[in-house]
Amino acid sequence: ANVVTTGTLTIPLMKKIGYTPEEAGAVETVASSGGQVTPPIMGTVAFLIADGIGVAYWDVVKVSFLPALLFYLTVWFFVDTKARKKGMRGLARENLPPLGRSLLTCAPMIVPIIVLCTLLVMKYTPALSAAVCCLLILAMAACYKDSRLSLKQLALAIEKCSISMTSVIGVMACASIIVEIMSKTGFLLKSTSIVMLLGGGKLMGIVLINIVMSYVIGMGLPSASCYIILSALGAPALISLGVTPIAAHLLIFWFTQLAGITPPVCITAFVAAGIAGSSPMKTGFTALEMGSTFYLVPFLFLFTPLVNGTPAEMIMTALITALAFYMMVSCIENYLYGTFTPLLRILCGLTSVCLFFVSFTTTSLQTSILMGVVGISAALVIGFYQKRRASRPNV
């Protein structure tokens, strides 16, 4: 739904400035999928996580901010590197609408979102917060002649909303029934033993089992329904091995997005390919490349202080990981201020691996800072040498 809504506008614009149809479709696929894991709303799953593990909604939002930022930074690294590699430029200033008028036009959409987040942070219930914002949207829309609704339009909007919700409610209700039956029959308790057995009792084995289950179940269910089932099947096994509940549930939630971008199913990429006029499978593999952080970031929940550390540790981990992603993207695209030589490309890839290693293995802030400085220095040296090389004639 996100791809269809925004993709009809963004994909033609991306193709117009020089991205290939596959790249334009992949960018929209990944960006739309990332909306599910991005605070403050995170679809409906943030509320399900908060309710399931007994924490405040704001606690889920706080720990989700840095992972979502890392995800979109990596997408931007891909987009920016491809643009610089092709020498693309943005739209001319005269083709852009005035900023002030655009902000005024968007006010009916922006203000209710801000109010919704504020009410949720103030610990009002999601139902009350949503109801207040619905009334606020109507009030904001009435202030503008173009967006003012008549009684007939309001009735049609409510009807369309009700029809749209029936499919979601039906699937979530069925998923809840499945979980409840599993609980009453005792299978829910046995599922932990089954997952532990399949994973060999090892943390990495259980994570791999969760990836497979997320991919298979995500082929046919929305992310919220997929999360409800997987949180019952996979989360208890992770928690039994010492993973904190919020890290276990966030890991499962991130993995529910895999089916949308991973071939051969990748239904989200297929939808984007239809708009872009590109090959569905090529779009899917390009989206998998750009959205590789859906596979990588969840491991940070397990082995780094990204969601469980002090603010300083979380920020330091995010900075080191962001640089690792940047070097990874440069290595994949074979470009940093110019095309790499084979040796520089290998060094760039090794620098990325070393930075990931720092994020995953350091246990103290001081060690993280020291190793981070070493990695950053290596990245700067590579970048400086590559920039000098690119500035020479005939290179």
mmCIF file of C-alpha atoms in Angstrom:
data_model
loop_
_atom_site.group_PDB
_atom_site.id
_atom_site.type_symbol
_atom_site.label_atom_id
_atom_site.label_comp_id
_atom_site.label_asym_id
_atom_site.label_seq_id
_atom_site.Cartn_x
_atom_site.Cartn_y
_atom_site.Cartn_z
ATOM 1 C CA ALA A 1 0.000 0.000 0.000
ATOM 2 C CA ASN A 2 2.851 2.385 0.810
ATOM 3 C CA VAL A 3 4.610 1.641 -2.482
ATOM 4 C CA VAL A 4 1.446 2.227 -4.499
ATOM 5 C CA THR A 5 0.603 5.442 -2.650
ATOM 6 C CA THR A 6 4.017 7.141 -2.767
ATOM 7 C CA GLY A 7 5.628 5.201 -5.607
ATOM 8 C CA THR A 8 3.361 6.642 -8.280
ATOM 9 C CA LEU A 9 4.971 10.012 -7.508
ATOM 10 C CA THR A 10 8.543 9.142 -6.509
ATOM 11 C CA ILE A 11 9.418 6.386 -9.005
ATOM 12 C CA PRO A 12 8.804 8.498 -12.165
ATOM 13 C CA LEU A 13 10.798 11.357 -10.584
ATOM 14 C CA MET A 14 13.740 9.043 -9.840
ATOM 15 C CA LYS A 15 13.668 7.677 -13.388
ATOM 16 C CA LYS A 16 13.506 11.214 -14.743
ATOM 17 C CA ILE A 17 16.763 12.283 -13.066
ATOM 18 C CA GLY A 18 18.707 9.194 -14.155
ATOM 19 C CA TYR A 19 18.083 6.154 -11.958
ATOM 20 C CA THR A 20 17.343 2.953 -13.822
ATOM 21 C CA PRO A 21 13.795 1.532 -13.477
ATOM 22 C CA GLU A 22 15.136 -1.283 -11.270
ATOM 23 C CA GLU A 23 16.944 1.183 -8.991
ATOM 24 C CA ALA A 24 13.922 3.481 -8.729
ATOM 25 C CA GLY A 25 11.629 0.560 -7.885
ATOM 26 C CA ALA A 26 14.131 -0.823 -5.358
ATOM 27 C CA VAL A 27 14.540 2.508 -3.571
ATOM 28 C CA GLU A 28 10.781 2.831 -3.187
ATOM 29 C CA THR A 29 10.490 -0.789 -2.062
ATOM 30 C CA VAL A 30 13.101 -0.457 0.653
ATOM 31 C CA ALA A 31 12.032 3.009 1.799
ATOM 32 C CA SER A 32 8.399 1.918 2.093
ATOM 33 C CA SER A 33 9.317 -1.254 3.981
ATOM 34 C CA GLY A 34 11.447 0.760 6.406
ATOM 35 C CA GLY A 35 8.422 2.745 7.472
ATOM 36 C CA GLN A 36 7.234 -0.266 9.476
ATOM 37 C CA VAL A 37 10.287 -0.203 11.766
ATOM 38 C CA THR A 38 10.569 3.579 12.054
ATOM 39 C CA PRO A 39 9.316 5.443 15.145
ATOM 40 C CA PRO A 40 7.120 6.957 16.318
ATOM 41 C CA ILE A 41 4.237 4.937 14.830
ATOM 42 C CA MET A 42 5.877 1.722 13.496
ATOM 43 C CA GLY A 43 2.602 0.462 12.093
ATOM 44 C CA THR A 44 0.692 -1.261 14.868
ATOM 45 C CA VAL A 45 3.502 -3.531 16.035
ATOM 46 C CA ALA A 46 5.050 -1.020 18.453
ATOM 47 C CA PHE A 47 1.826 -1.169 20.466
ATOM 48 C CA LEU A 48 1.805 -4.972 20.277
ATOM 49 C CA ILE A 49 5.424 -5.158 21.497
ATOM 50 C CA ALA A 50 4.753 -2.760 24.373
ATOM 51 C CA ASP A 51 1.662 -4.700 25.415
ATOM 52 C CA GLY A 52 3.304 -8.099 24.994
ATOM 53 C CA ILE A 53 6.393 -7.475 27.129
ATOM 54 C CA GLY A 54 4.755 -5.087 29.571
ATOM 55 C CA VAL A 55 6.654 -1.882 28.889
ATOM 56 C CA ALA A 56 5.548 1.632 27.988
ATOM 57 C CA TYR A 57 5.006 2.429 24.331
ATOM 58 C CA TRP A 58 7.613 5.201 24.590
ATOM 59 C CA ASP A 59 10.242 2.670 25.738
ATOM 60 C CA VAL A 60 9.807 0.787 22.462
ATOM 61 C CA VAL A 61 10.033 4.021 20.453
ATOM 62 C CA LYS A 62 13.213 5.185 22.195
ATOM 63 C CA VAL A 63 15.218 2.042 21.467
ATOM 64 C CA SER A 64 13.917 1.857 17.890
ATOM 65 C CA PHE A 65 15.126 5.294 16.836
ATOM 66 C CA LEU A 66 18.830 4.553 16.263
ATOM 67 C CA PRO A 67 18.257 1.248 14.380
ATOM 68 C CA ALA A 68 15.764 2.976 12.062
ATOM 69 C CA LEU A 69 18.210 5.840 11.539
ATOM 70 C CA LEU A 70 20.939 3.351 10.594
ATOM 71 C CA PHE A 71 18.575 1.698 8.142
ATOM 72 C CA TYR A 72 17.668 4.903 6.306
ATOM 73 C CA LEU A 73 21.252 6.177 6.412
ATOM 74 C CA THR A 74 22.332 3.049 4.551
ATOM 75 C CA VAL A 75 19.570 3.503 1.963
ATOM 76 C CA TRP A 76 20.735 7.092 1.523
ATOM 77 C CA PHE A 77 24.358 5.909 1.156
ATOM 78 C CA PHE A 78 23.254 3.676 -1.738
ATOM 79 C CA VAL A 79 21.158 6.414 -3.356
ATOM 80 C CA ASP A 80 23.855 9.078 -2.986
ATOM 81 C CA THR A 81 26.692 6.836 -4.166
ATOM 82 C CA LYS A 82 24.748 5.775 -7.257
ATOM 83 C CA ALA A 83 23.948 9.423 -8.011
ATOM 84 C CA ARG A 84 27.576 10.546 -7.674
ATOM 85 C CA LYS A 85 28.749 7.554 -9.684
ATOM 86 C CA LYS A 86 26.458 8.544 -12.562
ATOM 87 C CA GLY A 87 27.040 12.285 -12.187
ATOM 88 C CA MET A 88 23.333 12.948 -11.607
ATOM 89 C CA ARG A 89 21.917 16.275 -10.443
ATOM 90 C CA GLY A 90 18.666 17.153 -8.704
ATOM 91 C CA LEU A 91 15.782 19.158 -10.094
ATOM 92 C CA ALA A 92 16.401 22.784 -11.017
ATOM 93 C CA ARG A 93 15.295 25.309 -8.399
ATOM 94 C CA GLU A 94 12.685 26.788 -10.723
ATOM 95 C CA ASN A 95 10.993 23.377 -10.893
ATOM 96 C CA LEU A 96 10.588 23.189 -7.117
ATOM 97 C CA PRO A 97 7.468 24.521 -5.355
ATOM 98 C CA PRO A 98 7.943 27.319 -2.776
ATOM 99 C CA LEU A 99 8.881 25.885 0.628
ATOM 100 C CA GLY A 100 6.513 28.093 2.633
ATOM 101 C CA ARG A 101 3.463 27.250 0.528
ATOM 102 C CA SER A 102 4.311 23.546 0.639
ATOM 103 C CA LEU A 103 4.560 23.586 4.446
ATOM 104 C CA LEU A 104 1.219 25.369 4.755
ATOM 105 C CA THR A 105 -0.365 22.847 2.394
ATOM 106 C CA CYS A 106 1.075 19.940 4.384
ATOM 107 C CA ALA A 107 0.047 21.312 7.786
ATOM 108 C CA PRO A 108 -3.139 19.193 7.974
ATOM 109 C CA MET A 109 -0.961 16.082 7.676
ATOM 110 C CA ILE A 110 1.969 17.162 9.874
ATOM 111 C CA VAL A 111 0.192 18.664 12.905
ATOM 112 C CA PRO A 112 -1.961 15.584 13.732
ATOM 113 C CA ILE A 113 1.109 13.327 13.579
ATOM 114 C CA ILE A 114 2.950 15.588 16.028
ATOM 115 C CA VAL A 115 -0.083 15.656 18.332
ATOM 116 C CA LEU A 116 -0.439 11.859 18.100
ATOM 117 C CA CYS A 117 3.203 11.318 19.116
ATOM 118 C CA THR A 118 2.849 13.822 21.961
ATOM 119 C CA LEU A 119 -0.264 12.118 23.345
ATOM 120 C CA LEU A 120 1.368 8.687 23.157
ATOM 121 C CA VAL A 121 4.479 9.962 24.941
ATOM 122 C CA MET A 122 2.199 11.419 27.623
ATOM 123 C CA LYS A 123 0.919 7.841 28.065
ATOM 124 C CA TYR A 124 -2.600 8.349 26.789
ATOM 125 C CA THR A 125 -4.081 5.167 25.334
ATOM 126 C CA PRO A 126 -3.593 4.536 21.584
ATOM 127 C CA ALA A 127 -7.375 4.494 21.044
ATOM 128 C CA LEU A 128 -7.895 7.888 22.697
ATOM 129 C CA SER A 129 -4.848 9.399 20.952
ATOM 130 C CA ALA A 130 -6.042 8.199 17.552
ATOM 131 C CA ALA A 131 -9.588 9.445 18.150
ATOM 132 C CA VAL A 132 -8.361 12.923 19.121
ATOM 133 C CA CYS A 133 -6.150 13.077 16.023
ATOM 134 C CA CYS A 134 -9.001 12.021 13.738
ATOM 135 C CA LEU A 135 -11.054 14.960 15.007
ATOM 136 C CA LEU A 136 -8.003 17.211 14.653
ATOM 137 C CA ILE A 137 -7.529 16.148 11.015
ATOM 138 C CA LEU A 138 -11.125 17.085 10.272
ATOM 139 C CA ALA A 139 -10.630 20.447 11.981
ATOM 140 C CA MET A 140 -7.385 21.132 10.100
ATOM 141 C CA ALA A 141 -8.939 20.100 6.791
ATOM 142 C CA ALA A 142 -11.852 22.478 7.374
ATOM 143 C CA CYS A 143 -9.391 25.388 7.496
ATOM 144 C CA TYR A 144 -8.507 24.909 3.822
ATOM 145 C CA LYS A 145 -11.035 25.252 1.044
ATOM 146 C CA ASP A 146 -9.429 22.561 -1.131
ATOM 147 C CA SER A 147 -9.426 19.935 1.632
ATOM 148 C CA ARG A 148 -12.754 20.753 3.318
ATOM 149 C CA LEU A 149 -15.047 17.701 3.483
ATOM 150 C CA SER A 150 -18.776 17.693 2.884
ATOM 151 C CA LEU A 151 -21.015 15.376 4.889
ATOM 152 C CA LYS A 152 -21.215 13.022 1.916
ATOM 153 C CA GLN A 153 -17.424 12.915 1.543
ATOM 154 C CA LEU A 154 -17.038 12.306 5.276
ATOM 155 C CA ALA A 155 -19.504 9.408 5.128
ATOM 156 C CA LEU A 156 -17.706 7.919 2.117
ATOM 157 C CA ALA A 157 -14.351 8.283 3.916
ATOM 158 C CA ILE A 158 -15.688 6.451 6.983
ATOM 159 C CA GLU A 159 -17.133 3.737 4.735
ATOM 160 C CA LYS A 160 -13.853 3.283 2.875
ATOM 161 C CA CYS A 161 -11.944 3.184 6.162
ATOM 162 C CA SER A 162 -14.246 0.495 7.525
ATOM 163 C CA ILE A 163 -13.888 -1.609 4.372
ATOM 164 C CA SER A 164 -10.082 -1.259 4.433
ATOM 165 C CA MET A 165 -9.927 -2.320 8.081
ATOM 166 C CA THR A 166 -11.971 -5.489 7.577
ATOM 167 C CA SER A 167 -9.130 -7.298 5.814
ATOM 168 C CA VAL A 168 -6.598 -6.267 8.470
ATOM 169 C CA ILE A 169 -8.902 -7.086 11.393
ATOM 170 C CA GLY A 170 -9.771 -10.460 9.869
ATOM 171 C CA VAL A 171 -6.164 -11.518 9.449
ATOM 172 C CA MET A 172 -5.121 -10.271 12.900
ATOM 173 C CA ALA A 173 -8.129 -11.953 14.500
ATOM 174 C CA CYS A 174 -7.206 -15.263 12.852
ATOM 175 C CA ALA A 175 -3.605 -14.872 13.960
ATOM 176 C CA SER A 176 -4.747 -14.168 17.534
ATOM 177 C CA ILE A 177 -6.972 -17.262 17.444
ATOM 178 C CA ILE A 178 -4.010 -19.358 16.281
ATOM 179 C CA VAL A 179 -1.840 -18.056 19.128
ATOM 180 C CA GLU A 180 -4.609 -18.632 21.694
ATOM 181 C CA ILE A 181 -5.222 -22.205 20.478
ATOM 182 C CA MET A 182 -1.481 -22.857 20.655
ATOM 183 C CA SER A 183 -1.526 -21.534 24.224
ATOM 184 C CA LYS A 184 -4.552 -23.593 25.345
ATOM 185 C CA THR A 185 -3.269 -26.826 23.802
ATOM 186 C CA GLY A 186 0.179 -26.411 25.318
ATOM 187 C CA PHE A 187 1.881 -26.184 21.928
ATOM 188 C CA LEU A 188 3.040 -22.662 22.787
ATOM 189 C CA LEU A 189 5.128 -24.049 25.642
ATOM 190 C CA LYS A 190 6.434 -26.875 23.476
ATOM 191 C CA SER A 191 7.304 -24.481 20.644
ATOM 192 C CA THR A 192 10.240 -23.152 22.658
ATOM 193 C CA SER A 193 11.635 -26.677 22.959
ATOM 194 C CA ILE A 194 11.029 -27.326 19.260
ATOM 195 C CA VAL A 195 12.807 -24.119 18.188
ATOM 196 C CA MET A 196 15.653 -24.859 20.628
ATOM 197 C CA LEU A 197 15.981 -28.365 19.172
ATOM 198 C CA LEU A 198 15.971 -27.145 15.561
ATOM 199 C CA GLY A 199 18.518 -24.447 16.415
ATOM 200 C CA GLY A 200 20.786 -26.886 18.207
ATOM 201 C CA GLY A 201 20.421 -24.919 21.438
ATOM 202 C CA LYS A 202 22.722 -22.229 20.051
ATOM 203 C CA LEU A 203 21.793 -18.569 19.774
ATOM 204 C CA MET A 204 22.869 -18.219 16.125
ATOM 205 C CA GLY A 205 21.000 -21.392 15.204
ATOM 206 C CA ILE A 206 17.801 -20.093 16.778
ATOM 207 C CA VAL A 207 18.229 -16.730 15.022
ATOM 208 C CA LEU A 208 18.560 -18.541 11.690
ATOM 209 C CA ILE A 209 15.390 -20.529 12.450
ATOM 210 C CA ASN A 210 13.600 -17.239 13.133
ATOM 211 C CA ILE A 211 14.833 -15.821 9.822
ATOM 212 C CA VAL A 212 13.448 -18.811 7.931
ATOM 213 C CA MET A 213 10.120 -18.708 9.780
ATOM 214 C CA SER A 214 9.830 -14.950 9.238
ATOM 215 C CA TYR A 215 10.458 -15.312 5.526
ATOM 216 C CA VAL A 216 7.987 -18.155 5.047
ATOM 217 C CA ILE A 217 5.180 -16.735 7.204
ATOM 218 C CA GLY A 218 5.771 -13.217 5.873
ATOM 219 C CA MET A 219 5.002 -14.398 2.340
ATOM 220 C CA GLY A 220 1.297 -14.579 3.115
ATOM 221 C CA LEU A 221 0.654 -12.381 6.156
ATOM 222 C CA PRO A 222 0.941 -8.661 6.948
ATOM 223 C CA SER A 223 3.815 -7.765 9.258
ATOM 224 C CA ALA A 224 1.563 -7.306 12.321
ATOM 225 C CA SER A 225 0.011 -10.764 11.960
ATOM 226 C CA CYS A 226 3.398 -12.278 11.169
ATOM 227 C CA TYR A 227 4.840 -10.688 14.305
ATOM 228 C CA ILE A 228 2.016 -12.006 16.524
ATOM 229 C CA ILE A 229 2.693 -15.590 15.437
ATOM 230 C CA LEU A 230 6.487 -15.374 15.493
ATOM 231 C CA SER A 231 6.602 -13.612 18.862
ATOM 232 C CA ALA A 232 4.804 -16.656 20.263
ATOM 233 C CA LEU A 233 7.013 -19.170 18.463
ATOM 234 C CA GLY A 234 10.476 -17.614 18.394
ATOM 235 C CA ALA A 235 10.769 -14.990 21.136
ATOM 236 C CA PRO A 236 10.582 -17.371 24.142
ATOM 237 C CA ALA A 237 13.527 -19.391 22.814
ATOM 238 C CA LEU A 238 15.650 -16.254 22.420
ATOM 239 C CA ILE A 239 14.704 -14.976 25.876
ATOM 240 C CA SER A 240 15.551 -18.357 27.426
ATOM 241 C CA LEU A 241 19.118 -17.917 26.155
ATOM 242 C CA GLY A 242 19.527 -14.583 27.924
ATOM 243 C CA VAL A 243 18.380 -12.131 25.237
ATOM 244 C CA THR A 244 16.435 -9.234 26.756
ATOM 245 C CA PRO A 245 12.704 -9.313 25.881
ATOM 246 C CA ILE A 246 12.717 -6.005 23.988
ATOM 247 C CA ALA A 247 15.767 -7.059 21.915
ATOM 248 C CA ALA A 248 14.171 -10.435 21.106
ATOM 249 C CA HIS A 249 10.867 -8.900 20.018
ATOM 250 C CA LEU A 250 12.506 -6.141 17.961
ATOM 251 C CA LEU A 251 14.698 -8.724 16.226
ATOM 252 C CA ILE A 252 11.623 -10.740 15.247
ATOM 253 C CA PHE A 253 9.799 -7.600 14.136
ATOM 254 C CA TRP A 254 12.661 -6.574 11.840
ATOM 255 C CA PHE A 255 12.806 -10.057 10.363
ATOM 256 C CA THR A 256 9.094 -9.875 9.458
ATOM 257 C CA GLN A 257 10.055 -7.361 6.753
ATOM 258 C CA LEU A 258 12.321 -9.821 4.921
ATOM 259 C CA ALA A 259 9.685 -11.464 2.726
ATOM 260 C CA GLY A 260 8.744 -8.142 1.113
ATOM 261 C CA ILE A 261 12.242 -7.475 -0.275
ATOM 262 C CA THR A 262 13.767 -10.938 -0.638
ATOM 263 C CA PRO A 263 13.371 -12.867 -3.937
ATOM 264 C CA PRO A 264 11.746 -14.969 -5.222
ATOM 265 C CA VAL A 265 8.510 -13.753 -3.582
ATOM 266 C CA CYS A 266 9.320 -10.089 -2.677
ATOM 267 C CA ILE A 267 5.749 -8.926 -3.255
ATOM 268 C CA THR A 268 6.624 -5.308 -2.372
ATOM 269 C CA ALA A 269 9.310 -5.235 -5.056
ATOM 270 C CA PHE A 270 6.867 -6.749 -7.580
ATOM 271 C CA VAL A 271 4.415 -3.913 -6.913
ATOM 272 C CA ALA A 272 7.172 -1.306 -7.324
ATOM 273 C CA ALA A 273 8.363 -2.995 -10.524
ATOM 274 C CA GLY A 274 4.872 -2.672 -11.975
ATOM 275 C CA ILE A 275 4.972 1.096 -11.414
ATOM 276 C CA ALA A 276 8.579 1.446 -12.609
ATOM 277 C CA GLY A 277 8.126 -0.753 -15.680
ATOM 278 C CA SER A 278 11.130 -2.835 -14.637
ATOM 279 C CA SER A 279 11.946 -6.513 -14.287
ATOM 280 C CA PRO A 280 10.377 -7.749 -11.024
ATOM 281 C CA MET A 281 13.245 -10.100 -10.179
ATOM 282 C CA LYS A 282 15.945 -7.520 -10.956
ATOM 283 C CA THR A 283 14.062 -5.010 -8.836
ATOM 284 C CA GLY A 284 13.845 -7.589 -6.049
ATOM 285 C CA PHE A 285 17.569 -8.316 -6.050
ATOM 286 C CA THR A 286 18.392 -4.596 -6.160
ATOM 287 C CA ALA A 287 16.024 -4.039 -3.217
ATOM 288 C CA LEU A 288 17.680 -6.911 -1.352
ATOM 289 C CA GLU A 289 21.044 -5.202 -1.839
ATOM 290 C CA MET A 290 19.799 -1.797 -0.682
ATOM 291 C CA GLY A 291 17.794 -3.294 2.183
ATOM 292 C CA SER A 292 20.538 -5.611 3.421
ATOM 293 C CA THR A 293 20.368 -3.802 6.765
ATOM 294 C CA PHE A 294 17.111 -5.689 7.431
ATOM 295 C CA TYR A 295 19.384 -8.719 7.840
ATOM 296 C CA LEU A 296 22.299 -6.979 9.582
ATOM 297 C CA VAL A 297 20.772 -4.527 12.064
ATOM 298 C CA PRO A 298 18.832 -7.169 14.079
ATOM 299 C CA PHE A 299 22.127 -8.814 15.016
ATOM 300 C CA LEU A 300 23.113 -5.522 16.654
ATOM 301 C CA PHE A 301 20.197 -6.022 19.058
ATOM 302 C CA LEU A 302 21.812 -9.237 20.284
ATOM 303 C CA PHE A 303 25.524 -8.511 20.405
ATOM 304 C CA THR A 304 25.870 -4.749 20.919
ATOM 305 C CA PRO A 305 24.525 -2.147 23.373
ATOM 306 C CA LEU A 306 22.487 -0.493 20.591
ATOM 307 C CA VAL A 307 19.169 -1.073 22.389
ATOM 308 C CA ASN A 308 20.250 -2.029 25.906
ATOM 309 C CA GLY A 309 23.268 0.152 26.654
ATOM 310 C CA THR A 310 23.756 3.581 28.141
ATOM 311 C CA PRO A 311 23.055 6.558 25.839
ATOM 312 C CA ALA A 312 26.798 7.042 25.247
ATOM 313 C CA GLU A 313 27.290 3.358 24.347
ATOM 314 C CA MET A 314 24.263 3.367 22.044
ATOM 315 C CA ILE A 315 25.434 6.485 20.190
ATOM 316 C CA MET A 316 29.015 5.210 19.854
ATOM 317 C CA THR A 317 27.777 1.860 18.508
ATOM 318 C CA ALA A 318 25.519 3.654 16.018
ATOM 319 C CA LEU A 319 28.354 5.903 14.783
ATOM 320 C CA ILE A 320 30.780 3.015 14.275
ATOM 321 C CA THR A 321 28.103 0.924 12.551
ATOM 322 C CA ALA A 322 27.059 3.827 10.304
ATOM 323 C CA LEU A 323 30.654 4.156 9.094
ATOM 324 C CA ALA A 324 30.801 0.383 8.577
ATOM 325 C CA PHE A 325 27.678 0.592 6.418
ATOM 326 C CA TYR A 326 29.140 3.488 4.442
ATOM 327 C CA MET A 327 32.319 1.564 3.672
ATOM 328 C CA MET A 328 30.215 -1.496 2.827
ATOM 329 C CA VAL A 329 28.143 0.508 0.345
ATOM 330 C CA SER A 330 31.289 2.018 -1.208
ATOM 331 C CA CYS A 331 32.739 -1.472 -1.629
ATOM 332 C CA ILE A 332 29.525 -2.874 -3.148
ATOM 333 C CA GLU A 333 29.155 0.074 -5.548
ATOM 334 C CA ASN A 334 32.931 0.145 -6.227
ATOM 335 C CA TYR A 335 32.929 3.923 -5.907
ATOM 336 C CA LEU A 336 34.273 6.567 -3.529
ATOM 337 C CA TYR A 337 35.269 9.845 -5.195
ATOM 338 C CA GLY A 338 35.887 7.653 -8.234
ATOM 339 C CA THR A 339 36.122 3.963 -9.154
ATOM 340 C CA PHE A 340 38.309 1.881 -6.847
ATOM 341 C CA THR A 341 41.395 -0.005 -7.860
ATOM 342 C CA PRO A 342 41.057 -3.710 -6.927
ATOM 343 C CA LEU A 343 43.390 -3.234 -3.940
ATOM 344 C CA LEU A 344 41.509 -0.204 -2.600
ATOM 345 C CA ARG A 345 38.196 -2.010 -2.986
ATOM 346 C CA ILE A 346 39.524 -4.924 -0.929
ATOM 347 C CA LEU A 347 40.835 -2.521 1.718
ATOM 348 C CA CYS A 348 37.490 -0.745 1.798
ATOM 349 C CA GLY A 349 35.670 -4.041 2.334
ATOM 350 C CA LEU A 350 38.122 -5.092 5.057
ATOM 351 C CA THR A 351 37.653 -1.742 6.808
ATOM 352 C CA SER A 352 33.889 -2.319 6.809
ATOM 353 C CA VAL A 353 34.323 -5.813 8.247
ATOM 354 C CA CYS A 354 36.707 -4.516 10.934
ATOM 355 C CA LEU A 355 34.257 -1.797 11.956
ATOM 356 C CA PHE A 356 31.467 -4.379 12.216
ATOM 357 C CA PHE A 357 33.818 -6.521 14.293
ATOM 358 C CA VAL A 358 34.407 -3.573 16.625
ATOM 359 C CA SER A 359 30.660 -3.047 17.058
ATOM 360 C CA PHE A 360 30.011 -6.722 17.770
ATOM 361 C CA THR A 361 32.921 -7.547 20.069
ATOM 362 C CA THR A 362 33.803 -4.534 22.236
ATOM 363 C CA THR A 363 32.354 -4.610 25.723
ATOM 364 C CA SER A 364 33.354 -1.214 27.086
ATOM 365 C CA LEU A 365 32.874 2.343 25.910
ATOM 366 C CA GLN A 366 36.587 3.096 26.119
ATOM 367 C CA THR A 367 37.499 0.147 23.900
ATOM 368 C CA SER A 368 34.759 1.094 21.457
ATOM 369 C CA ILE A 369 36.077 4.633 21.189
ATOM 370 C CA LEU A 370 39.661 3.437 20.685
ATOM 371 C CA MET A 371 38.790 0.877 18.045
ATOM 372 C CA GLY A 372 36.335 3.265 16.438
ATOM 373 C CA VAL A 373 39.053 5.881 16.054
ATOM 374 C CA VAL A 374 41.291 3.296 14.375
ATOM 375 C CA GLY A 375 38.517 2.300 11.968
ATOM 376 C CA ILE A 376 37.571 5.885 11.212
ATOM 377 C CA SER A 377 41.208 6.737 10.564
ATOM 378 C CA ALA A 378 41.469 3.851 8.096
ATOM 379 C CA ALA A 379 38.302 4.985 6.337
ATOM 380 C CA LEU A 380 39.552 8.566 6.131
ATOM 381 C CA VAL A 381 42.904 7.439 4.696
ATOM 382 C CA ILE A 382 41.132 5.386 2.016
ATOM 383 C CA GLY A 383 38.798 8.268 1.222
ATOM 384 C CA PHE A 384 41.636 10.816 1.079
ATOM 385 C CA TYR A 385 43.778 8.627 -1.171
ATOM 386 C CA GLN A 386 40.826 7.862 -3.440
ATOM 387 C CA LYS A 387 39.924 11.568 -3.689
ATOM 388 C CA ARG A 388 43.483 12.474 -4.650
ATOM 389 C CA ARG A 389 43.581 9.671 -7.171
ATOM 390 C CA ALA A 390 40.274 10.762 -8.706
ATOM 391 C CA SER A 391 41.453 14.369 -9.017
ATOM 392 C CA ARG A 392 44.478 13.434 -11.115
ATOM 393 C CA PRO A 393 44.162 13.766 -14.916
ATOM 394 C CA ASN A 394 43.359 10.598 -16.896
ATOM 395 C CA VAL A 395 42.407 8.580 -13.838
#
